[in-house]
Coordinates of C-alpha atoms in Angstrom, one line a residue:
Chain A
M1 CA 103.2 84.3 69.2
K2 CA 99.9 84.1 70.9
A3 CA 97.5 87.0 70.5
S4 CA 96.7 87.0 74.2
G5 CA 100.4 87.3 75.0
M6 CA 100.8 90.3 72.7
A7 CA 97.8 92.0 74.1
R8 CA 99.1 91.3 77.6
A9 CA 102.5 92.8 76.8
I10 CA 101.0 95.9 75.3
T11 CA 98.6 96.2 78.2
L12 CA 101.5 95.9 80.6
L13 CA 103.5 98.5 78.8
A14 CA 100.5 100.9 78.6
G15 CA 100.0 100.4 82.3
I16 CA 103.7 101.2 83.0
L17 CA 103.4 104.3 80.8
G18 CA 100.1 105.4 82.3
M19 CA 101.5 105.2 85.8
A20 CA 104.0 107.9 84.8
W21 CA 101.2 110.4 84.3
T22 CA 99.9 111.1 87.8
S23 CA 100.0 114.1 90.1
V24 CA 102.8 114.4 92.6
A25 CA 101.5 117.5 94.2
C26 CA 101.5 117.4 98.0
A27 CA 101.7 119.7 100.9
V28 CA 101.7 118.4 104.5
P29 CA 100.9 121.0 107.2
A30 CA 101.9 118.2 109.7
Y31 CA 105.5 119.2 109.0
S32 CA 104.7 122.8 109.7
R33 CA 103.0 121.9 113.0
Q34 CA 106.0 119.8 113.9
T35 CA 108.6 122.4 113.2
G36 CA 106.7 125.6 113.9
Q37 CA 107.7 126.8 110.5
E38 CA 105.5 127.9 107.7
C39 CA 105.1 125.9 104.4
A40 CA 107.2 128.5 102.7
A41 CA 110.3 127.6 104.7
C42 CA 110.5 124.3 102.9
H43 CA 108.5 124.9 99.7
M44 CA 109.1 127.5 96.9
G45 CA 105.7 129.2 96.4
A46 CA 104.5 128.2 99.9
Y47 CA 103.0 124.9 98.6
G48 CA 104.6 121.6 97.9
P49 CA 106.3 119.8 96.4
Q50 CA 109.0 122.2 95.1
L51 CA 111.6 122.1 97.9
T52 CA 113.8 125.0 98.9
P53 CA 117.4 124.2 99.9
Y54 CA 116.1 124.2 103.5
G55 CA 113.4 121.7 102.5
V56 CA 116.0 119.5 100.9
R57 CA 117.9 119.3 104.2
F58 CA 114.7 118.7 106.1
K59 CA 113.9 115.7 103.9
L60 CA 117.4 114.3 103.9
G61 CA 117.5 114.7 107.7
G62 CA 114.7 112.2 108.0
Y63 CA 111.7 114.6 108.4
V64 CA 112.6 114.8 112.1
D65 CA 113.5 118.4 112.7
S66 CA 111.0 120.0 115.2
D67 CA 110.5 122.8 117.6
E68 CA 110.9 120.2 120.4
Q69 CA 107.5 121.1 121.8
G70 CA 106.2 117.5 121.6
G71 CA 102.6 116.4 121.3
K72 CA 102.4 116.8 117.5
L73 CA 100.5 114.2 115.5
P74 CA 102.2 113.4 112.2
L75 CA 99.0 113.4 110.3
S76 CA 97.7 115.6 107.5
A77 CA 94.9 115.5 104.9
A78 CA 94.9 116.9 101.4
L79 CA 92.6 117.2 98.4
I80 CA 93.1 117.9 94.7
A81 CA 90.0 118.6 92.7
S82 CA 90.1 119.7 89.1
F83 CA 88.1 120.5 85.9
T84 CA 89.6 119.3 82.7
H85 CA 88.7 120.4 79.2
T86 CA 90.4 119.1 76.1
A87 CA 90.4 120.7 72.7
E88 CA 88.5 117.8 71.2
N89 CA 86.6 115.0 72.9
Q90 CA 88.5 111.9 73.8
A91 CA 87.5 108.8 71.8
R92 CA 86.4 107.1 75.0
A93 CA 85.6 108.3 78.5
P94 CA 88.9 107.9 80.4
T95 CA 87.3 106.1 83.3
A96 CA 84.0 104.4 84.0
S97 CA 82.7 107.4 86.0
T98 CA 83.8 110.2 83.6
K99 CA 82.8 111.7 80.3
V100 CA 84.7 112.2 77.0
N101 CA 85.3 115.8 77.9
D102 CA 84.7 118.5 80.5
N103 CA 85.3 116.4 83.6
A104 CA 85.2 117.7 87.1
V105 CA 86.7 115.2 89.4
I106 CA 88.3 114.8 92.8
D107 CA 91.7 113.6 91.6
Q108 CA 93.0 112.8 95.1
A109 CA 91.7 112.8 98.6
S110 CA 94.7 111.8 100.7
L111 CA 95.7 111.0 104.2
Y112 CA 99.3 111.6 105.1
V113 CA 101.4 110.1 107.8
A114 CA 104.1 112.7 107.7
G115 CA 106.7 113.7 110.3
R116 CA 108.8 112.4 113.1
L117 CA 108.0 108.9 114.3
A118 CA 111.0 108.5 116.6
A119 CA 114.3 110.4 117.3
N120 CA 115.9 109.7 113.9
L121 CA 113.0 108.1 112.1
G122 CA 110.5 110.0 110.0
T123 CA 108.1 109.4 107.1
F124 CA 106.2 110.8 104.2
T125 CA 103.4 108.3 103.5
Q126 CA 100.3 109.0 101.5
I127 CA 97.1 107.0 101.3
T128 CA 95.0 108.2 98.5
Y129 CA 91.4 107.9 97.2
D130 CA 91.4 108.4 93.5
G131 CA 88.1 110.0 92.6
A132 CA 88.5 109.3 88.8
E133 CA 89.2 105.6 89.4
R134 CA 87.1 105.5 92.6
K135 CA 89.6 103.5 94.5
A136 CA 91.8 104.0 97.5
M137 CA 95.5 102.9 97.5
L138 CA 98.8 103.2 99.2
D139 CA 100.1 106.1 97.1
M140 CA 103.6 107.3 98.2
L141 CA 105.8 105.7 100.8
D142 CA 109.0 107.2 102.1
L143 CA 110.2 105.9 105.5
R144 CA 113.6 107.0 106.5
Y145 CA 116.2 106.9 109.2
A146 CA 118.9 109.6 109.2
S147 CA 121.7 110.5 111.6
S148 CA 124.3 113.2 111.3
L149 CA 127.8 113.3 112.6
D150 CA 130.7 115.7 112.5
L151 CA 133.4 114.8 110.1
S152 CA 136.4 117.1 110.4
G153 CA 134.2 120.0 111.0
K154 CA 131.8 119.1 108.2
E155 CA 128.4 117.6 108.7
L156 CA 127.8 114.2 107.3
V157 CA 124.2 112.9 107.2
L158 CA 123.8 109.1 106.8
G159 CA 120.4 107.7 106.0
L160 CA 118.4 104.7 105.0
V161 CA 115.2 105.1 103.1
L162 CA 112.4 102.6 102.3
D163 CA 110.2 103.8 99.4
N164 CA 107.8 102.6 96.7
N165 CA 108.9 104.5 93.6
P166 CA 112.4 105.1 92.3
T167 CA 113.2 108.9 92.7
L168 CA 110.4 109.4 95.2
Q169 CA 113.1 109.5 97.8
D170 CA 115.1 112.1 95.9
P171 CA 115.3 115.6 97.3
F172 CA 115.8 117.6 94.1
N173 CA 113.1 119.3 92.1
S174 CA 114.5 118.0 88.8
S175 CA 114.2 114.3 89.5
P176 CA 111.3 112.4 87.7
A177 CA 109.0 112.0 90.7
W178 CA 109.3 115.7 91.7
S179 CA 109.6 117.6 88.5
F180 CA 107.0 120.0 87.0
P181 CA 104.1 119.7 86.4
Y182 CA 103.2 119.0 90.0
V183 CA 99.5 118.6 89.2
Q184 CA 98.3 116.9 86.1
S185 CA 94.8 115.9 85.0
S186 CA 93.9 112.4 85.9
V187 CA 91.4 112.2 83.1
A188 CA 93.3 113.8 80.2
F189 CA 95.7 112.3 77.6
E190 CA 98.7 110.3 78.4
P191 CA 101.7 110.4 76.2
G192 CA 102.7 107.1 74.7
A193 CA 106.2 106.6 76.2
A194 CA 108.1 107.2 79.3
T195 CA 111.2 105.8 80.9
L196 CA 111.0 103.2 83.6
I197 CA 112.6 105.5 86.1
N198 CA 109.9 108.1 85.4
G199 CA 107.1 106.4 87.2
G200 CA 107.1 103.1 85.5
L201 CA 107.4 101.1 88.7
E202 CA 105.4 103.6 90.9
Q203 CA 103.7 102.0 93.9
R204 CA 104.3 98.5 92.6
V205 CA 107.8 98.0 94.2
L206 CA 109.5 98.4 97.5
G207 CA 113.1 99.7 97.6
L208 CA 115.8 100.2 100.2
S209 CA 118.5 102.8 99.7
G210 CA 121.4 104.1 101.7
Y211 CA 122.5 107.7 101.2
L212 CA 125.0 110.2 102.5
F213 CA 124.8 114.0 102.4
W214 CA 128.2 115.6 103.1
N215 CA 128.8 119.2 104.0
K216 CA 125.3 120.1 102.7
S217 CA 126.7 119.7 99.3
L218 CA 127.5 116.1 98.1
Y219 CA 124.6 113.7 97.9
V220 CA 125.2 110.0 97.0
E221 CA 122.6 107.3 97.1
L222 CA 122.6 103.6 96.2
G223 CA 119.7 101.2 96.5
S224 CA 117.7 98.4 95.0
Y225 CA 114.1 97.5 94.5
R226 CA 111.9 94.4 94.6
S227 CA 108.5 94.1 93.0
L228 CA 105.4 93.6 95.2
S229 CA 103.5 90.4 94.5
P230 CA 100.2 90.8 92.6
A231 CA 98.4 89.7 95.8
M232 CA 100.2 92.4 97.8
Q233 CA 99.4 95.0 95.1
A234 CA 95.7 94.0 95.4
R235 CA 95.8 94.4 99.2
L236 CA 97.3 97.8 98.9
G237 CA 94.4 98.9 96.6
L238 CA 96.5 99.0 93.4
G239 CA 94.8 96.1 91.7
R240 CA 96.5 93.2 89.9
E241 CA 95.6 94.2 86.4
E242 CA 98.4 96.8 86.0
D243 CA 101.1 94.6 87.6
P244 CA 104.3 95.6 85.7
G245 CA 105.8 92.1 86.5
R246 CA 108.6 90.8 88.6
L247 CA 111.8 92.8 89.0
G248 CA 115.1 90.9 88.8
S249 CA 117.2 90.7 91.9
G250 CA 119.9 92.9 90.4
T251 CA 117.9 96.0 90.2
L252 CA 120.2 98.9 90.9
Y253 CA 119.2 102.5 91.6
W254 CA 121.9 105.2 92.0
R255 CA 122.1 108.9 92.4
I256 CA 124.9 111.5 92.8
A257 CA 124.4 115.2 93.0
W258 CA 126.3 118.3 94.1
T259 CA 124.3 121.2 95.6
K260 CA 125.3 124.6 97.1
D261 CA 123.0 126.8 99.1
Y262 CA 124.1 130.5 99.0
K263 CA 120.9 131.4 100.9
R264 CA 119.9 134.1 98.3
H265 CA 120.3 131.5 95.6
A266 CA 121.2 127.8 95.2
F267 CA 121.9 125.3 92.5
H268 CA 122.3 121.6 92.0
V269 CA 123.6 119.3 89.3
G270 CA 123.4 115.6 89.3
A271 CA 123.2 112.2 87.6
I272 CA 120.8 109.4 88.2
G273 CA 120.3 105.8 87.1
L274 CA 118.2 102.7 87.2
N275 CA 119.2 99.3 85.9
A276 CA 116.3 96.9 86.0
S277 CA 115.2 93.6 84.5
L278 CA 111.4 93.1 84.4
Q279 CA 109.6 89.8 83.9
P280 CA 106.3 91.1 82.7
D281 CA 104.6 87.7 82.7
R282 CA 105.5 86.1 86.0
G283 CA 104.7 82.7 84.6
Q284 CA 107.3 83.1 81.8
P285 CA 111.0 83.5 82.1
A286 CA 111.3 86.2 79.3
R287 CA 112.5 89.6 80.5
N288 CA 112.7 93.2 79.4
D289 CA 115.9 95.0 80.5
Y290 CA 116.0 98.7 81.1
R291 CA 119.1 100.8 81.5
D292 CA 118.2 104.4 82.5
V293 CA 120.8 107.2 82.9
G294 CA 119.9 110.8 83.5
L295 CA 121.4 114.2 84.0
D296 CA 119.7 117.0 85.8
A297 CA 120.3 120.4 87.2
G298 CA 118.4 123.2 88.9
Y299 CA 118.9 126.8 90.0
E300 CA 116.8 128.7 92.5
Y301 CA 117.0 132.5 93.2
L302 CA 115.3 133.1 96.5
G303 CA 116.6 136.6 97.3
N304 CA 114.5 138.2 100.1
R305 CA 111.6 135.9 99.2
R306 CA 109.6 138.6 97.5
H307 CA 110.7 137.6 94.0
M308 CA 111.9 134.1 93.4
V309 CA 112.9 132.4 90.2
S310 CA 113.7 128.7 89.6
V311 CA 114.8 126.8 86.6
Y312 CA 115.1 123.0 86.3
A313 CA 116.2 120.8 83.5
S314 CA 116.6 117.0 83.1
Y315 CA 117.5 114.6 80.4
I316 CA 117.0 110.8 80.7
H317 CA 118.1 108.2 78.3
E318 CA 116.8 104.7 78.5
R319 CA 118.2 101.7 76.7
Q320 CA 115.7 98.8 76.4
T321 CA 116.3 95.2 75.6
R322 CA 112.8 93.9 75.0
G323 CA 113.2 90.1 75.2
A324 CA 109.8 89.5 76.7
L325 CA 108.0 92.0 74.4
L326 CA 109.7 90.5 71.4
A327 CA 108.8 86.9 72.4
S328 CA 105.2 87.8 73.0
G329 CA 104.9 89.9 69.8
G330 CA 104.6 93.1 71.7
A331 CA 107.6 94.5 70.0
A332 CA 109.2 94.1 66.6
R333 CA 112.8 94.9 67.7
L334 CA 114.9 93.6 70.5
H335 CA 116.6 96.9 71.2
G336 CA 115.2 100.3 71.5
R337 CA 115.5 103.6 73.4
V338 CA 113.5 106.3 75.0
D339 CA 114.8 109.8 75.6
E340 CA 113.0 112.4 77.8
F341 CA 113.8 116.0 78.2
K342 CA 112.2 118.5 80.6
L343 CA 112.7 122.2 81.2
A344 CA 110.7 124.3 83.6
L345 CA 111.1 128.0 84.4
S346 CA 109.1 129.6 87.2
Y347 CA 108.7 133.0 88.7
D348 CA 107.2 133.5 92.2
L349 CA 105.9 136.8 93.6
R350 CA 105.7 137.1 97.3
E351 CA 105.4 133.4 97.8
T352 CA 101.8 133.7 96.6
W353 CA 101.6 134.1 92.8
D354 CA 103.5 131.7 90.5
V355 CA 103.9 131.6 86.8
T356 CA 105.6 128.6 85.2
L357 CA 106.5 127.8 81.6
A358 CA 107.7 124.3 80.8
R359 CA 108.8 122.3 77.8
F360 CA 108.7 118.5 77.5
D361 CA 110.0 116.3 74.8
E362 CA 109.8 112.5 74.7
R363 CA 111.3 110.5 71.9
G364 CA 111.7 106.8 71.2
S365 CA 113.2 104.6 68.6
R366 CA 111.0 103.2 65.9
D367 CA 109.1 100.0 66.5
A368 CA 106.1 99.2 64.4
M369 CA 104.7 96.7 66.9
L370 CA 105.4 98.4 70.2
Y371 CA 104.1 101.7 68.8
G372 CA 101.4 100.3 66.4
D373 CA 97.8 101.3 66.9
G374 CA 97.4 104.9 67.9
Y375 CA 100.9 105.9 66.7
T376 CA 102.4 107.2 63.5
G377 CA 105.6 105.8 62.0
G378 CA 106.1 103.4 64.8
R379 CA 107.3 106.2 67.1
P380 CA 106.0 107.4 70.4
D381 CA 107.4 110.9 70.1
T382 CA 105.4 113.5 72.1
A383 CA 106.4 117.1 72.8
G384 CA 104.7 120.1 74.1
T385 CA 104.6 123.2 76.3
I386 CA 102.9 123.7 79.6
A387 CA 102.0 127.1 81.0
Q388 CA 100.6 127.5 84.5
V389 CA 99.6 130.3 86.8
D390 CA 98.7 129.6 90.4
W391 CA 97.7 131.4 93.6
T392 CA 98.7 130.3 97.1
P393 CA 97.2 132.7 99.5
W394 CA 98.3 131.0 102.7
G395 CA 101.3 129.0 103.8
K396 CA 103.3 132.0 105.0
E397 CA 104.0 133.2 108.5
G398 CA 100.9 134.9 109.8
S399 CA 98.7 133.3 107.2
W400 CA 95.1 132.4 108.0
H401 CA 95.0 129.4 110.3
E402 CA 98.8 128.8 109.8
P403 CA 100.0 126.1 110.3
W404 CA 96.7 124.3 110.0
A405 CA 95.7 125.0 106.4
N406 CA 97.0 125.7 103.0
L407 CA 95.5 126.2 99.6
R408 CA 96.5 126.6 96.0
L409 CA 94.3 127.4 93.0
G410 CA 95.8 127.0 89.6
L411 CA 95.2 127.1 85.9
Q412 CA 97.3 125.0 83.6
Y413 CA 97.4 124.8 79.8
T414 CA 99.2 122.0 77.9
R415 CA 99.8 122.4 74.2
Y416 CA 101.0 119.4 72.2
D417 CA 103.2 120.0 69.3
R418 CA 103.5 116.3 68.6
F419 CA 101.7 113.3 70.0
N420 CA 102.5 109.6 69.6
G421 CA 104.8 110.2 66.6
A422 CA 103.1 113.0 64.6
R423 CA 101.7 116.5 64.6
R424 CA 98.7 115.6 62.4
N425 CA 96.6 112.4 62.2
Y426 CA 98.8 110.6 64.6
D427 CA 96.3 107.8 65.2
G428 CA 95.3 107.3 61.5
Q429 CA 91.8 108.3 62.5
G430 CA 92.3 112.0 61.8
R431 CA 93.3 113.1 65.3
N432 CA 95.9 115.8 65.6
A433 CA 98.2 116.5 68.4
R434 CA 96.6 119.9 69.1
D435 CA 93.2 118.1 69.6
N436 CA 94.7 116.9 72.9
D437 CA 95.5 120.4 74.1
T438 CA 94.3 120.5 77.7
W439 CA 93.0 123.1 80.1
L440 CA 93.2 122.2 83.7
L441 CA 91.7 124.2 86.5
F442 CA 92.7 122.8 89.8
L443 CA 92.3 123.3 93.5
E444 CA 94.6 121.9 96.1
A445 CA 93.9 122.1 99.8
A446 CA 95.7 120.7 102.8
L447 CA 95.3 120.7 106.5
Chain B
M1 CA 132.6 179.3 107.7
K2 CA 130.6 178.7 110.9
A3 CA 127.4 178.8 108.9
G4 CA 128.9 176.2 106.4
C5 CA 129.8 173.9 109.2
A6 CA 126.4 174.2 110.8
L7 CA 124.8 173.4 107.5
A8 CA 127.0 170.4 106.9
C9 CA 126.2 169.1 110.4
L10 CA 122.5 169.6 109.8
L11 CA 122.6 167.7 106.6
L12 CA 124.6 164.9 108.2
A13 CA 122.2 164.7 111.1
A14 CA 119.3 164.5 108.7
A15 CA 121.0 161.9 106.6
L16 CA 122.0 159.6 109.5
P17 CA 118.6 158.2 110.2
C18 CA 118.2 157.6 106.4
L19 CA 121.5 155.7 106.3
A20 CA 120.5 153.7 109.4
D21 CA 117.1 153.0 107.9
G22 CA 118.8 151.9 104.7
A23 CA 121.0 149.5 106.6
A24 CA 118.1 148.2 108.6
E25 CA 116.1 147.7 105.3
R26 CA 119.0 145.8 103.8
G27 CA 119.3 143.9 107.1
K28 CA 115.7 142.9 106.8
D29 CA 116.5 141.3 103.5
V30 CA 119.5 139.6 105.0
Y31 CA 117.2 138.3 107.8
A32 CA 114.7 137.1 105.1
S33 CA 117.4 135.0 103.3
E34 CA 119.5 133.9 106.2
C35 CA 117.2 133.6 109.3
S36 CA 113.5 133.6 108.4
D37 CA 113.2 129.9 107.8
C38 CA 113.7 129.2 111.5
H39 CA 113.1 132.5 113.3
S40 CA 110.2 134.9 113.4
V41 CA 110.6 138.6 114.3
Q42 CA 107.1 138.7 115.8
P43 CA 106.8 138.9 119.6
Q44 CA 106.2 135.5 121.2
K45 CA 106.3 133.7 117.8
N46 CA 108.7 130.8 118.0
K47 CA 109.4 128.6 115.1
K48 CA 112.2 125.9 115.1
G49 CA 114.2 128.7 116.7
P50 CA 113.1 131.3 119.2
T51 CA 111.7 134.7 118.2
L52 CA 114.3 137.3 117.4
F53 CA 112.1 140.1 118.7
G54 CA 114.0 141.8 121.4
I55 CA 117.1 139.7 120.8
V56 CA 119.6 142.5 121.4
G57 CA 120.3 142.8 125.1
R58 CA 118.4 139.6 125.9
R59 CA 119.9 136.8 128.0
S60 CA 120.3 133.6 126.2
A61 CA 117.7 130.9 126.6
S62 CA 115.2 133.3 128.0
V63 CA 112.2 133.2 125.6
P64 CA 109.3 131.8 127.5
G65 CA 107.8 128.6 126.0
F66 CA 110.8 127.8 123.8
R67 CA 112.7 124.6 124.6
Y68 CA 116.4 125.3 124.4
S69 CA 119.3 122.9 124.2
D70 CA 121.3 122.2 127.4
V71 CA 124.3 124.0 126.0
M72 CA 122.4 127.1 125.2
R73 CA 120.7 127.1 128.6
N74 CA 124.1 126.8 130.3
S75 CA 125.9 129.3 128.1
G76 CA 125.2 132.3 130.3
I77 CA 125.4 134.6 127.4
T78 CA 123.8 138.0 127.1
W79 CA 123.2 139.0 123.5
T80 CA 125.0 142.3 123.4
P81 CA 125.5 143.5 119.9
E82 CA 129.2 142.4 120.0
Q83 CA 128.3 139.0 121.3
L84 CA 125.4 138.5 118.9
R85 CA 127.6 139.5 116.0
R86 CA 130.2 137.0 117.0
Y87 CA 127.6 134.3 117.3
I88 CA 125.9 134.9 114.0
A89 CA 129.3 134.9 112.3
A90 CA 130.3 131.5 113.6
P91 CA 127.6 130.0 115.9
K92 CA 129.2 126.6 116.2
Q93 CA 132.4 128.2 117.5
V94 CA 130.6 130.3 120.1
I95 CA 128.3 127.6 121.4
P96 CA 129.4 124.2 120.2
H97 CA 126.9 121.3 120.0
D98 CA 123.9 123.5 120.0
R99 CA 120.9 122.4 118.0
M100 CA 121.1 125.4 115.6
K101 CA 122.4 124.1 112.3
Y102 CA 123.3 127.5 110.8
D103 CA 126.9 127.6 109.5
G104 CA 127.3 131.4 110.0
L105 CA 127.3 134.6 108.1
S106 CA 130.7 135.5 106.8
D107 CA 130.0 138.7 104.8
A108 CA 130.9 141.6 107.0
G109 CA 128.6 144.0 105.2
D110 CA 125.6 141.6 105.5
L111 CA 126.5 141.2 109.2
D112 CA 126.4 144.9 109.7
D113 CA 123.1 145.3 108.0
L114 CA 121.6 142.3 109.9
M115 CA 122.8 143.7 113.2
G116 CA 121.3 147.0 112.3
Y117 CA 117.9 145.4 111.6
L118 CA 118.0 143.2 114.7
Q119 CA 118.6 146.3 116.9
T120 CA 115.3 147.7 115.6
L121 CA 113.3 144.7 116.9
H122 CA 112.0 145.9 120.2

């Protein structure tokens, strides 16, 4: 085993894991201008990304619903700025332009192409400037064609979607790309393990899926992904350094869900999966195989929109066969697993004030090499609780400058019970999980 | 006896507006959960659907500035309470192939309350 190979494998893995820890918050008033509807029609709490049942149908319909007035440009801009404080300083500044603590950064300044491009063709595409990393990149890509037909009196929507992150195309609030927290600090701590389906391929791949949505209830999707070449990743502003490697041609993404919208309340249950084989060193044939299977569910009480409650839960199990990591010395065991559990409960008052309490728990099987430095007991286990309160003054009918502007101000606290395998001294240097507790004050704005 | 009847009538007369207000208030909630995503109740405020202000008694496809489907424009309907009720209960049966994707409101009580609320919008 070459030391450089091991370092590369670990770097690649860290890169994969790090990519799972980015913000997904988004709100695009371009949709509001296109449809004449306020943000609150599609989003719980009047700000993205948490979709209402109506928002789910708008997405699966291809982002093409409109008020038929024409002359609407599918363009929006958005900003996320934050201040992050951690209980104890980080060992190193998280990026070249930040400090070891108390960082005020522009997390994202984004341009969206969002809305109807043609009769049945719509998109949700985001180009982002990352203020912490000081680089611009193609962030989210969702380009879809959808058409509906009548099937014995029931509507059947058929669609094709091109996207750059497995689950980005998913419409439900419990799938990895869209689950709480919707905003996370870009300069705080990153847990040591995540499943591949939970952001591990984010932005570095291109996928094509076909889906059907029958009777506003049954959702079935099947698709595959190919990795972008390092040169293409560089051209898109992503850099070559965090290239996760080449995906095998048999990559399979699947999703099935059942949802019911009773108007005053709604629910969904589903299963999701990703089978992928990743060649981390494109010059070597060795591969790591990932088999991800997840279950998720959600319930939303919308009532008369003055008091709303939502609860989402998901569990993902990943089975890893780490041939490449084992060959390069990045892992001690060929087989391993990662399990992720998430639960989030939110209350919304008058589509303006939100309180959310969430629990996350990530566990992995023991591997002294893969989870060596910075871990205890060869385990990546990380668990904690997130509490958030946020204020969204606009985004409703009659709001200031509706449908041109939206704003959210939030305060989030993350408490770690366990980090990288232990509650205390997880890194062997005396650092405790609670030292990573994070306060995040954030501002989101969109126009 | 006459005095008793008069008192009962008086109490009933006093209660009727309250009962109507209660139905309209409940109807406002039904509107919020069933209609408000696509329809405003503000005058001249169109969303994906036309404003519901003044809907009762209005001719179909008559809100200025809203682009209706051909089938709605050609329907020739006037939204009397009876016609509107029938439409909200099963829109695709009353006007097939219209753009409105709403499946209909089947609960008779909710429909009563909603109609009560819509009739206050003028």
